[in-house]
GROMACS .gro file of C-alpha atoms in nm:
model
  454
    1MET     CA    1   6.620   0.907   0.771
    2THR     CA    2   6.619   0.788   1.131
    3GLN     CA    3   6.711   0.435   1.023
    4LYS     CA    4   7.042   0.554   0.872
    5LYS     CA    5   7.348   0.713   1.023
    6LEU     CA    6   7.278   1.085   1.048
    7PHE     CA    7   7.622   1.233   1.100
    8GLY     CA    8   7.853   1.227   0.800
    9THR     CA    9   8.204   1.362   0.758
   10ASN     CA   10   8.092   1.711   0.864
   11GLY     CA   11   7.763   1.708   1.048
   12VAL     CA   12   7.412   1.618   0.930
   13ARG     CA   13   7.315   1.717   0.576
   14GLY     CA   14   7.026   1.655   0.341
   15VAL     CA   15   6.799   1.804   0.077
   16ILE     CA   16   6.572   2.075   0.219
   17ASN     CA   17   6.222   1.947   0.305
   18GLU     CA   18   6.307   1.598   0.180
   19ASN     CA   19   6.551   1.433   0.419
   20MET     CA   20   6.659   1.758   0.590
   21THR     CA   21   6.329   1.855   0.754
   22VAL     CA   22   6.194   2.083   1.024
   23ASP     CA   23   6.101   1.775   1.229
   24LEU     CA   24   6.459   1.648   1.209
   25ALA     CA   25   6.598   1.989   1.311
   26LEU     CA   26   6.356   2.005   1.606
   27ARG     CA   27   6.453   1.656   1.727
   28LEU     CA   28   6.824   1.729   1.675
   29GLY     CA   29   6.779   2.035   1.892
   30LYS     CA   30   6.623   1.822   2.163
   31ALA     CA   31   6.900   1.563   2.136
   32ILE     CA   32   7.181   1.822   2.137
   33GLY     CA   33   7.027   1.996   2.438
   34THR     CA   34   6.989   1.666   2.621
   35VAL     CA   35   7.348   1.550   2.559
   36LEU     CA   36   7.533   1.884   2.586
   37GLY     CA   37   7.304   2.092   2.804
   38PRO     CA   38   7.175   2.245   3.009
   39GLY     CA   39   7.342   2.578   2.948
   40LYS     CA   40   7.383   2.837   2.676
   41ILE     CA   41   7.399   2.712   2.317
   42VAL     CA   42   7.516   2.950   2.040
   43VAL     CA   43   7.325   2.916   1.713
   44GLY     CA   44   7.425   3.063   1.375
   45ARG     CA   45   7.361   2.995   1.007
   46ASP     CA   46   7.495   3.055   0.660
   47ALA     CA   47   7.294   3.201   0.370
   48ARG     CA   48   7.126   2.880   0.254
   49MET     CA   49   6.756   2.844   0.188
   50GLY     CA   50   6.575   2.716   0.495
   51GLY     CA   51   6.843   2.852   0.727
   52GLU     CA   52   6.606   3.061   0.934
   53MET     CA   53   6.343   2.784   0.934
   54PHE     CA   54   6.589   2.523   1.060
   55SER     CA   55   6.747   2.764   1.310
   56ARG     CA   56   6.410   2.832   1.472
   57ALA     CA   57   6.315   2.463   1.482
   58LEU     CA   58   6.656   2.373   1.625
   59SER     CA   59   6.629   2.651   1.883
   60SER     CA   60   6.284   2.535   1.989
   61GLY     CA   61   6.421   2.189   2.054
   62LEU     CA   62   6.709   2.332   2.257
   63LEU     CA   63   6.478   2.552   2.462
   64SER     CA   64   6.253   2.259   2.546
   65THR     CA   65   6.545   2.086   2.722
   66GLY     CA   66   6.616   2.388   2.941
   67CYS     CA   67   6.899   2.533   2.733
   68SER     CA   68   6.917   2.903   2.649
   69VAL     CA   69   6.996   3.005   2.290
   70VAL     CA   70   7.242   3.279   2.195
   71ASP     CA   71   7.146   3.361   1.834
   72ILE     CA   72   7.425   3.528   1.633
   73GLY     CA   73   7.231   3.512   1.306
   74LEU     CA   74   7.412   3.502   0.971
   75ALA     CA   75   7.782   3.420   1.019
   76PRO     CA   76   8.057   3.199   0.880
   77THR     CA   77   8.112   2.873   1.062
   78PRO     CA   78   8.460   2.981   1.186
   79THR     CA   79   8.306   3.304   1.320
   80LEU     CA   80   8.067   3.103   1.534
   81GLN     CA   81   8.350   2.874   1.638
   82PHE     CA   82   8.571   3.164   1.745
   83PHE     CA   83   8.280   3.316   1.940
   84VAL     CA   84   8.214   2.985   2.114
   85SER     CA   85   8.581   2.933   2.205
   86THR     CA   86   8.594   3.285   2.347
   87GLU     CA   87   8.263   3.291   2.534
   88GLN     CA   88   8.274   2.920   2.626
   89PRO     CA   89   7.902   2.833   2.636
   90ALA     CA   90   7.792   2.472   2.669
   91ALA     CA   91   7.805   2.428   2.288
   92GLY     CA   92   7.735   2.583   1.950
   93VAL     CA   93   7.532   2.477   1.648
   94VAL     CA   94   7.558   2.610   1.295
   95VAL     CA   95   7.300   2.555   1.024
   96THR     CA   96   7.502   2.496   0.706
   97ALA     CA   97   7.574   2.247   0.429
   98SER     CA   98   7.910   2.407   0.349
   99HIS     CA   99   7.998   2.339  -0.018
  100ASN     CA  100   7.698   2.117  -0.105
  101PRO     CA  101   7.463   2.218  -0.390
  102PRO     CA  102   7.197   2.488  -0.310
  103GLU     CA  103   6.917   2.240  -0.241
  104PHE     CA  104   7.103   2.106   0.065
  105ASN     CA  105   7.117   2.230   0.421
  106GLY     CA  106   7.250   2.076   0.739
  107ILE     CA  107   7.360   2.109   1.099
  108LYS     CA  108   7.707   2.101   1.263
  109VAL     CA  109   7.752   2.068   1.637
  110ILE     CA  110   8.034   2.263   1.801
  111GLY     CA  111   8.182   2.181   2.143
  112SER     CA  112   8.252   2.441   2.413
  113ASN     CA  113   8.610   2.471   2.285
  114GLY     CA  114   8.492   2.587   1.941
  115ILE     CA  115   8.574   2.258   1.768
  116GLU     CA  116   8.318   2.027   1.616
  117VAL     CA  117   8.222   1.761   1.872
  118SER     CA  118   8.397   1.425   1.862
  119ARG     CA  119   8.260   1.125   1.674
  120THR     CA  120   8.174   0.975   2.014
  121THR     CA  121   7.958   1.275   2.104
  122GLU     CA  122   7.795   1.267   1.760
  123ASN     CA  123   7.701   0.905   1.824
  124GLU     CA  124   7.555   0.998   2.166
  125ILE     CA  125   7.342   1.272   2.007
  126GLU     CA  126   7.227   1.034   1.734
  127ALA     CA  127   7.142   0.761   1.985
  128CYS     CA  128   6.941   1.011   2.192
  129LEU     CA  129   6.750   1.122   1.882
  130LEU     CA  130   6.675   0.767   1.769
  131SER     CA  131   6.558   0.657   2.116
  132GLU     CA  132   6.378   0.990   2.177
  133THR     CA  133   6.505   0.994   2.534
  134PHE     CA  134   6.502   1.371   2.546
  135ARG     CA  135   6.531   1.584   2.859
  136VAL     CA  136   6.207   1.777   2.906
  137ALA     CA  137   6.238   2.095   3.114
  138SER     CA  138   5.964   2.196   3.355
  139TRP     CA  139   5.757   2.495   3.258
  140THR     CA  140   5.958   2.710   3.497
  141ASN     CA  141   6.293   2.608   3.342
  142ILE     CA  142   6.232   2.653   2.968
  143GLY     CA  143   6.522   2.843   2.815
  144SER     CA  144   6.529   3.190   2.662
  145VAL     CA  145   6.665   3.331   2.334
  146TYR     CA  146   6.925   3.609   2.333
  147HIS     CA  147   7.057   3.786   2.024
  148ASP     CA  148   7.425   3.882   2.014
  149ASP     CA  149   7.583   4.083   1.731
  150ARG     CA  150   7.944   4.080   1.857
  151ALA     CA  151   8.063   3.762   1.689
  152ILE     CA  152   8.185   3.901   1.356
  153ASN     CA  153   8.381   4.188   1.509
  154MET     CA  154   8.538   3.953   1.767
  155HIS     CA  155   8.641   3.718   1.489
  156LEU     CA  156   8.797   4.001   1.284
  157GLU     CA  157   8.996   4.130   1.579
  158GLY     CA  158   9.113   3.778   1.657
  159ILE     CA  159   9.249   3.727   1.304
  160LYS     CA  160   9.426   4.063   1.294
  161SER     CA  161   9.604   3.986   1.621
  162HIS     CA  162   9.799   3.709   1.444
  163VAL     CA  163   9.927   3.894   1.137
  164ALA     CA  164  10.159   4.188   1.070
  165VAL     CA  165   9.888   4.444   1.000
  166ASP     CA  166  10.119   4.739   0.940
  167GLU     CA  167  10.342   4.549   0.695
  168ILE     CA  168  10.037   4.437   0.496
  169ARG     CA  169   9.897   4.792   0.490
  170GLU     CA  170  10.222   4.930   0.351
  171GLN     CA  171  10.187   4.720   0.032
  172LYS     CA  172   9.838   4.855  -0.059
  173LEU     CA  173   9.746   4.538  -0.240
  174THR     CA  174   9.431   4.497  -0.452
  175VAL     CA  175   9.216   4.200  -0.357
  176VAL     CA  176   8.912   4.059  -0.539
  177ILE     CA  177   8.683   3.858  -0.313
  178ASP     CA  178   8.417   3.618  -0.444
  179SER     CA  179   8.199   3.546  -0.143
  180GLY     CA  180   7.970   3.312  -0.335
  181ASN     CA  181   7.650   3.492  -0.225
  182SER     CA  182   7.702   3.367   0.129
  183VAL     CA  183   7.834   3.465   0.468
  184GLY     CA  184   8.199   3.509   0.371
  185ALA     CA  185   8.077   3.850   0.248
  186LEU     CA  186   8.022   3.952   0.609
  187VAL     CA  187   8.386   3.899   0.714
  188THR     CA  188   8.659   3.875   0.449
  189PRO     CA  189   8.593   4.203   0.258
  190ILE     CA  190   8.595   4.391   0.590
  191LEU     CA  191   8.912   4.211   0.701
  192MET     CA  192   9.094   4.299   0.379
  193ARG     CA  193   8.991   4.664   0.401
  194ASP     CA  194   9.114   4.671   0.761
  195LEU     CA  195   9.446   4.538   0.629
  196GLY     CA  196   9.475   4.835   0.395
  197CYS     CA  197   9.380   4.656   0.075
  198LYS     CA  198   9.169   4.790  -0.208
  199VAL     CA  199   8.877   4.547  -0.215
  200VAL     CA  200   8.662   4.451  -0.513
  201SER     CA  201   8.367   4.229  -0.422
  202LEU     CA  202   8.198   3.964  -0.637
  203ASN     CA  203   7.879   3.778  -0.545
  204SER     CA  204   7.864   3.964  -0.217
  205GLN     CA  205   7.483   3.989  -0.192
  206ILE     CA  206   7.343   3.726   0.047
  207ASP     CA  207   7.124   3.488  -0.154
  208GLY     CA  208   7.058   3.126  -0.062
  209SER     CA  209   6.983   3.028  -0.422
  210PHE     CA  210   7.354   3.101  -0.500
  211PRO     CA  211   7.287   3.286  -0.829
  212GLY     CA  212   7.651   3.387  -0.888
  213ARG     CA  213   7.808   3.040  -0.879
  214PRO     CA  214   7.775   2.708  -0.696
  215PRO     CA  215   7.891   2.703  -0.331
  216GLU     CA  216   8.203   2.496  -0.402
  217PRO     CA  217   8.489   2.732  -0.504
  218SER     CA  218   8.640   2.489  -0.756
  219PRO     CA  219   8.841   2.611  -1.056
  220GLU     CA  220   8.546   2.566  -1.291
  221ASN     CA  221   8.318   2.763  -1.056
  222VAL     CA  222   8.539   3.072  -1.012
  223LYS     CA  223   8.565   3.179  -1.378
  224ASP     CA  224   8.428   3.526  -1.302
  225LEU     CA  225   8.693   3.575  -1.033
  226ARG     CA  226   8.966   3.468  -1.275
  227ARG     CA  227   8.845   3.714  -1.538
  228ALA     CA  228   8.821   3.992  -1.281
  229MET     CA  229   9.179   3.931  -1.168
  230GLN     CA  230   9.306   3.966  -1.523
  231SER     CA  231   9.102   4.276  -1.611
  232LEU     CA  232   9.168   4.460  -1.285
  233LYS     CA  233   9.534   4.358  -1.262
  234ALA     CA  234   9.468   4.274  -0.896
  235ASP     CA  235   9.716   4.107  -0.661
  236LEU     CA  236   9.507   3.836  -0.499
  237GLY     CA  237   9.175   3.665  -0.563
  238ILE     CA  238   8.985   3.489  -0.282
  239ALA     CA  239   8.681   3.261  -0.318
  240HIS     CA  240   8.494   3.106  -0.027
  241ASP     CA  241   8.266   2.806   0.005
  242GLY     CA  242   7.917   2.836   0.150
  243ASP     CA  243   8.013   2.874   0.516
  244ALA     CA  244   8.354   3.039   0.450
  245ASP     CA  245   8.567   2.789   0.641
  246ARG     CA  246   8.777   2.738   0.328
  247ALA     CA  247   8.942   2.969   0.075
  248THR     CA  248   9.049   2.914  -0.285
  249PHE     CA  249   9.308   3.158  -0.421
  250VAL     CA  250   9.364   3.303  -0.768
  251ASP     CA  251   9.697   3.464  -0.855
  252GLU     CA  252   9.763   3.793  -1.037
  253ASN     CA  253   9.756   3.613  -1.374
  254GLY     CA  254   9.409   3.468  -1.317
  255SER     CA  255   9.541   3.117  -1.244
  256VAL     CA  256   9.376   2.911  -0.969
  257VAL     CA  257   9.612   2.799  -0.693
  258SER     CA  258   9.523   2.448  -0.577
  259GLY     CA  259   9.430   2.391  -0.215
  260ASP     CA  260   9.738   2.182  -0.150
  261GLN     CA  261   9.958   2.458  -0.295
  262SER     CA  262   9.813   2.733  -0.074
  263PHE     CA  263   9.840   2.499   0.225
  264ALA     CA  264  10.202   2.423   0.134
  265ILE     CA  265  10.287   2.796   0.106
  266ILE     CA  266  10.161   2.853   0.460
  267ALA     CA  267  10.313   2.531   0.593
  268SER     CA  268  10.659   2.613   0.454
  269ARG     CA  269  10.663   2.929   0.669
  270ILE     CA  270  10.493   2.802   0.988
  271ILE     CA  271  10.674   2.467   1.015
  272CYS     CA  272  11.015   2.616   0.929
  273ARG     CA  273  10.989   2.858   1.223
  274LYS     CA  274  11.031   2.568   1.462
  275PRO     CA  275  11.222   2.256   1.346
  276GLY     CA  276  11.054   1.941   1.471
  277SER     CA  277  10.709   2.092   1.438
  278THR     CA  278  10.413   1.865   1.365
  279LEU     CA  279  10.166   1.916   1.081
  280VAL     CA  280   9.837   1.728   1.089
  281THR     CA  281   9.669   1.638   0.762
  282PRO     CA  282   9.437   1.371   0.618
  283VAL     CA  283   9.551   1.087   0.393
  284SER     CA  284   9.404   1.285   0.098
  285SER     CA  285   9.704   1.518   0.113
  286GLY     CA  286   9.996   1.424  -0.107
  287ARG     CA  287  10.366   1.442  -0.176
  288LEU     CA  288  10.380   1.819  -0.209
  289ILE     CA  289  10.302   1.873   0.156
  290GLU     CA  290  10.523   1.578   0.254
  291GLU     CA  291  10.821   1.730   0.074
  292VAL     CA  292  10.764   2.078   0.214
  293VAL     CA  293  10.743   1.949   0.571
  294GLN     CA  294  11.053   1.734   0.528
  295ARG     CA  295  11.249   2.033   0.396
  296CYS     CA  296  11.156   2.223   0.712
  297GLY     CA  297  11.262   1.942   0.943
  298GLY     CA  298  10.905   1.882   1.053
  299LYS     CA  299  10.691   1.571   1.075
  300ILE     CA  300  10.345   1.474   0.950
  301ASP     CA  301  10.068   1.308   1.148
  302TRP     CA  302   9.812   1.147   0.912
  303THR     CA  303   9.440   1.132   0.991
  304THR     CA  304   9.120   1.011   0.833
  305VAL     CA  305   8.949   1.259   0.600
  306GLY     CA  306   8.732   1.514   0.780
  307SER     CA  307   8.794   1.846   0.951
  308VAL     CA  308   8.660   1.705   1.281
  309ASP     CA  309   8.941   1.449   1.291
  310VAL     CA  310   9.210   1.701   1.201
  311SER     CA  311   9.091   1.949   1.466
  312HIS     CA  312   9.082   1.693   1.746
  313ARG     CA  313   9.423   1.553   1.651
  314LEU     CA  314   9.571   1.906   1.649
  315GLU     CA  315   9.444   1.960   2.004
  316GLU     CA  316   9.561   1.617   2.118
  317LEU     CA  317   9.915   1.667   1.988
  318GLY     CA  318   9.947   2.043   2.043
  319ALA     CA  319  10.061   2.052   1.679
  320GLU     CA  320  10.165   2.372   1.503
  321LEU     CA  321   9.946   2.354   1.188
  322GLY     CA  322   9.679   2.149   1.016
  323GLY     CA  323   9.536   2.148   0.668
  324GLU     CA  324   9.359   1.972   0.387
  325GLU     CA  325   9.407   1.955   0.011
  326ASN     CA  326   9.068   2.125  -0.038
  327GLY     CA  327   9.191   2.464   0.084
  328GLY     CA  328   9.111   2.420   0.453
  329VAL     CA  329   9.386   2.544   0.685
  330PHE     CA  330   9.387   2.506   1.066
  331PHE     CA  331   9.601   2.764   1.247
  332PRO     CA  332   9.600   2.669   1.619
  333PRO     CA  333   9.736   3.001   1.754
  334HIS     CA  334   9.401   3.143   1.632
  335GLN     CA  335   9.178   2.834   1.650
  336SER     CA  336   9.221   2.466   1.562
  337VAL     CA  337   8.954   2.469   1.292
  338ARG     CA  338   8.931   2.562   0.925
  339ASP     CA  339   8.898   2.936   0.884
  340GLY     CA  340   8.883   3.085   0.533
  341ALA     CA  341   8.937   3.445   0.648
  342MET     CA  342   9.236   3.351   0.868
  343THR     CA  343   9.384   3.154   0.576
  344SER     CA  344   9.343   3.459   0.351
  345ALA     CA  345   9.517   3.680   0.605
  346LEU     CA  346   9.812   3.435   0.629
  347ILE     CA  347   9.854   3.426   0.250
  348ILE     CA  348   9.843   3.803   0.207
  349GLU     CA  349  10.083   3.846   0.499
  350ILE     CA  350  10.336   3.620   0.327
  351MET     CA  351  10.293   3.815   0.001
  352ALA     CA  352  10.340   4.147   0.181
  353LYS     CA  353  10.636   4.047   0.398
  354GLU     CA  354  10.828   3.879   0.118
  355ARG     CA  355  10.706   4.124  -0.148
  356LYS     CA  356  10.638   3.842  -0.391
  357PRO     CA  357  10.332   3.782  -0.610
  358LEU     CA  358  10.129   3.473  -0.540
  359SER     CA  359  10.248   3.314  -0.865
  360GLY     CA  360  10.605   3.357  -0.741
  361LEU     CA  361  10.527   3.179  -0.416
  362VAL     CA  362  10.374   2.890  -0.611
  363LYS     CA  363  10.677   2.860  -0.838
  364GLU     CA  364  10.896   2.799  -0.533
  365LEU     CA  365  10.704   2.480  -0.451
  366PRO     CA  366  10.781   2.129  -0.579
  367THR     CA  367  10.560   2.042  -0.876
  368TYR     CA  368  10.304   1.764  -0.858
  369TYR     CA  369   9.983   1.722  -1.054
  370THR     CA  370   9.653   1.607  -0.914
  371THR     CA  371   9.329   1.472  -1.062
  372LYS     CA  372   8.991   1.455  -0.887
  373ARG     CA  373   8.689   1.261  -1.005
  374LYS     CA  374   8.379   1.120  -0.847
  375ILE     CA  375   8.127   0.850  -0.933
  376GLU     CA  376   7.771   0.805  -0.808
  377VAL     CA  377   7.699   0.486  -0.617
  378PRO     CA  378   7.389   0.343  -0.444
  379ARG     CA  379   7.396   0.481  -0.090
  380GLU     CA  380   7.307   0.145   0.061
  381LYS     CA  381   7.602  -0.024  -0.113
  382LYS     CA  382   7.879   0.215  -0.003
  383GLY     CA  383   8.008  -0.022   0.265
  384GLN     CA  384   8.002  -0.330   0.046
  385ILE     CA  385   8.183  -0.145  -0.231
  386LEU     CA  386   8.466  -0.061   0.009
  387ASN     CA  387   8.491  -0.425   0.117
  388ASN     CA  388   8.515  -0.524  -0.249
  389LEU     CA  389   8.785  -0.264  -0.311
  390LEU     CA  390   8.989  -0.397  -0.019
  391SER     CA  391   8.964  -0.750  -0.161
  392LEU     CA  392   9.058  -0.633  -0.511
  393THR     CA  393   9.374  -0.460  -0.384
  394GLU     CA  394   9.490  -0.689  -0.101
  395ASN     CA  395   9.826  -0.760  -0.269
  396ILE     CA  396   9.901  -0.395  -0.355
  397ASP     CA  397  10.099  -0.146  -0.141
  398ARG     CA  398   9.828   0.058   0.030
  399ILE     CA  399   9.713   0.262   0.330
  400THR     CA  400   9.366   0.190   0.474
  401ILE     CA  401   9.331   0.463   0.742
  402ASP     CA  402   9.035   0.606   0.550
  403GLY     CA  403   8.909   0.438   0.238
  404LEU     CA  404   9.195   0.310   0.027
  405LYS     CA  405   9.521   0.484  -0.069
  406LEU     CA  406   9.721   0.292  -0.328
  407ILE     CA  407  10.093   0.378  -0.329
  408LYS     CA  408  10.232   0.391  -0.684
  409GLU     CA  409  10.594   0.418  -0.797
  410ASN     CA  410  10.554   0.789  -0.884
  411GLY     CA  411  10.243   0.887  -0.691
  412TRP     CA  412   9.924   0.754  -0.536
  413ILE     CA  413   9.549   0.694  -0.581
  414LEU     CA  414   9.304   0.766  -0.300
  415ILE     CA  415   8.956   0.610  -0.318
  416ARG     CA  416   8.705   0.682  -0.047
  417PRO     CA  417   8.329   0.714   0.000
  418SER     CA  418   8.188   1.061   0.061
  419GLY     CA  419   8.060   1.112   0.414
  420THR     CA  420   7.780   1.342   0.295
  421GLU     CA  421   7.676   1.229  -0.056
  422PRO     CA  422   7.603   0.897  -0.237
  423ILE     CA  423   7.932   0.912  -0.425
  424TYR     CA  424   8.283   0.771  -0.420
  425ARG     CA  425   8.570   1.014  -0.473
  426CYS     CA  426   8.892   0.931  -0.650
  427PHE     CA  427   9.201   1.152  -0.609
  428SER     CA  428   9.537   1.090  -0.770
  429GLU     CA  429   9.878   1.255  -0.776
  430ALA     CA  430  10.187   1.216  -0.995
  431PRO     CA  431  10.482   1.417  -1.136
  432THR     CA  432  10.291   1.478  -1.465
  433GLN     CA  433   9.927   1.555  -1.536
  434GLU     CA  434   9.909   1.270  -1.786
  435GLU     CA  435  10.031   1.022  -1.529
  436SER     CA  436   9.794   1.157  -1.264
  437ASP     CA  437   9.498   1.134  -1.504
  438ARG     CA  438   9.594   0.775  -1.583
  439TYR     CA  439   9.610   0.686  -1.215
  440CYS     CA  440   9.269   0.841  -1.156
  441THR     CA  441   9.118   0.646  -1.444
  442GLU     CA  442   9.266   0.332  -1.289
  443GLY     CA  443   9.093   0.423  -0.962
  444ILE     CA  444   8.757   0.486  -1.127
  445ASP     CA  445   8.784   0.150  -1.306
  446LEU     CA  446   8.845  -0.017  -0.968
  447ILE     CA  447   8.536   0.150  -0.821
  448GLU     CA  448   8.323   0.036  -1.114
  449THR     CA  449   8.450  -0.320  -1.075
  450ALA     CA  450   8.366  -0.308  -0.702
  451ILE     CA  451   8.017  -0.174  -0.782
  452ASN     CA  452   7.954  -0.457  -1.027
  453GLN     CA  453   8.059  -0.710  -0.762
  454SER     CA  454   7.826  -0.570  -0.496
   0.00000   0.00000   0.00000
């Protein structure tokens, strides 16, 4: 593992006790403490198997460098980030593999501002780990561990300060929340009850084997939520990923709202408040968000794919909103990171203020259709495959900020390697589902050609 790049799109991830090991967590703790310490480091974790094991190993490494550890225990990633941005310790670390399958775990490093550290800092931590040039504290300066249970309540109060609580309470909406057996269960159901909603919980018991459904809240994985919405005649369904920094929504008819649609609903309100506003989004976002922003007189700043890049660009520009097509929304007045509970509060506030069902809000949006596929590739060939793809498409209209985005007459195809798994992803968009599917097949064929050439 130490001979390969550790940090992917969102932190370090691997299969528990295979390439994500206690030894790696210990050495990462030493490297993080060396680069970002000394000082207090906040540590938290999601519900995944091995979370406590890795947290303790990580904490031991941090302590050995003279850092003190503030342990907040089980908490969503955005909860830890909000706590860090408020308390301003030296850094934060969360043990999570987000949406990855149950056998994975990982580590994300958070800066003192609550945002994941820059790619430059990740490289410094990785270099320190590989060279093993760790700071070693004297026996009189070894750090201590403190436990702090304020983080969740602080996060809840922070979210509520940004929405019209009384207007939401007046509507007495019914919300079904699928927490996916992870830490979203510790925040979002409480938030919705505080907002006066009747709450029905699914998969709310904490269980790192994820017995209810896989951690990724994709349409095929939230079938129980869809059925519950229909049988209960509820107003809003919410499903979180493993660390609850994203939210997938289901409308009152049991239909899944795509991530770009929920992002566009929020963007159409936030950006329109202030003409000339800037929205930051990765190249994986499509024409829906482009059209919505243009209608509001705003502008888009494109980034590479990855929440780290969106967060840092938001801060750099002082932009009004950020988001991704996967359901991640960044609301800077609260914090410039993805926050599934904050996103849920923004959606239900729009529903309550405008007194419209979620399906009605979706119908107001321009209609585009997307297709998403993936293909396994040899990990060691990911770079060569991209080079081959660039050669195969050199005479085609394209964007190469991150991977390869081919501009078509009625849409686009985005091809890029995953930063966390040995796969290539292919996204496409077009005015009809048939056309989008055809574009995606074209993209997969290109990937297969590139694989055969590598």
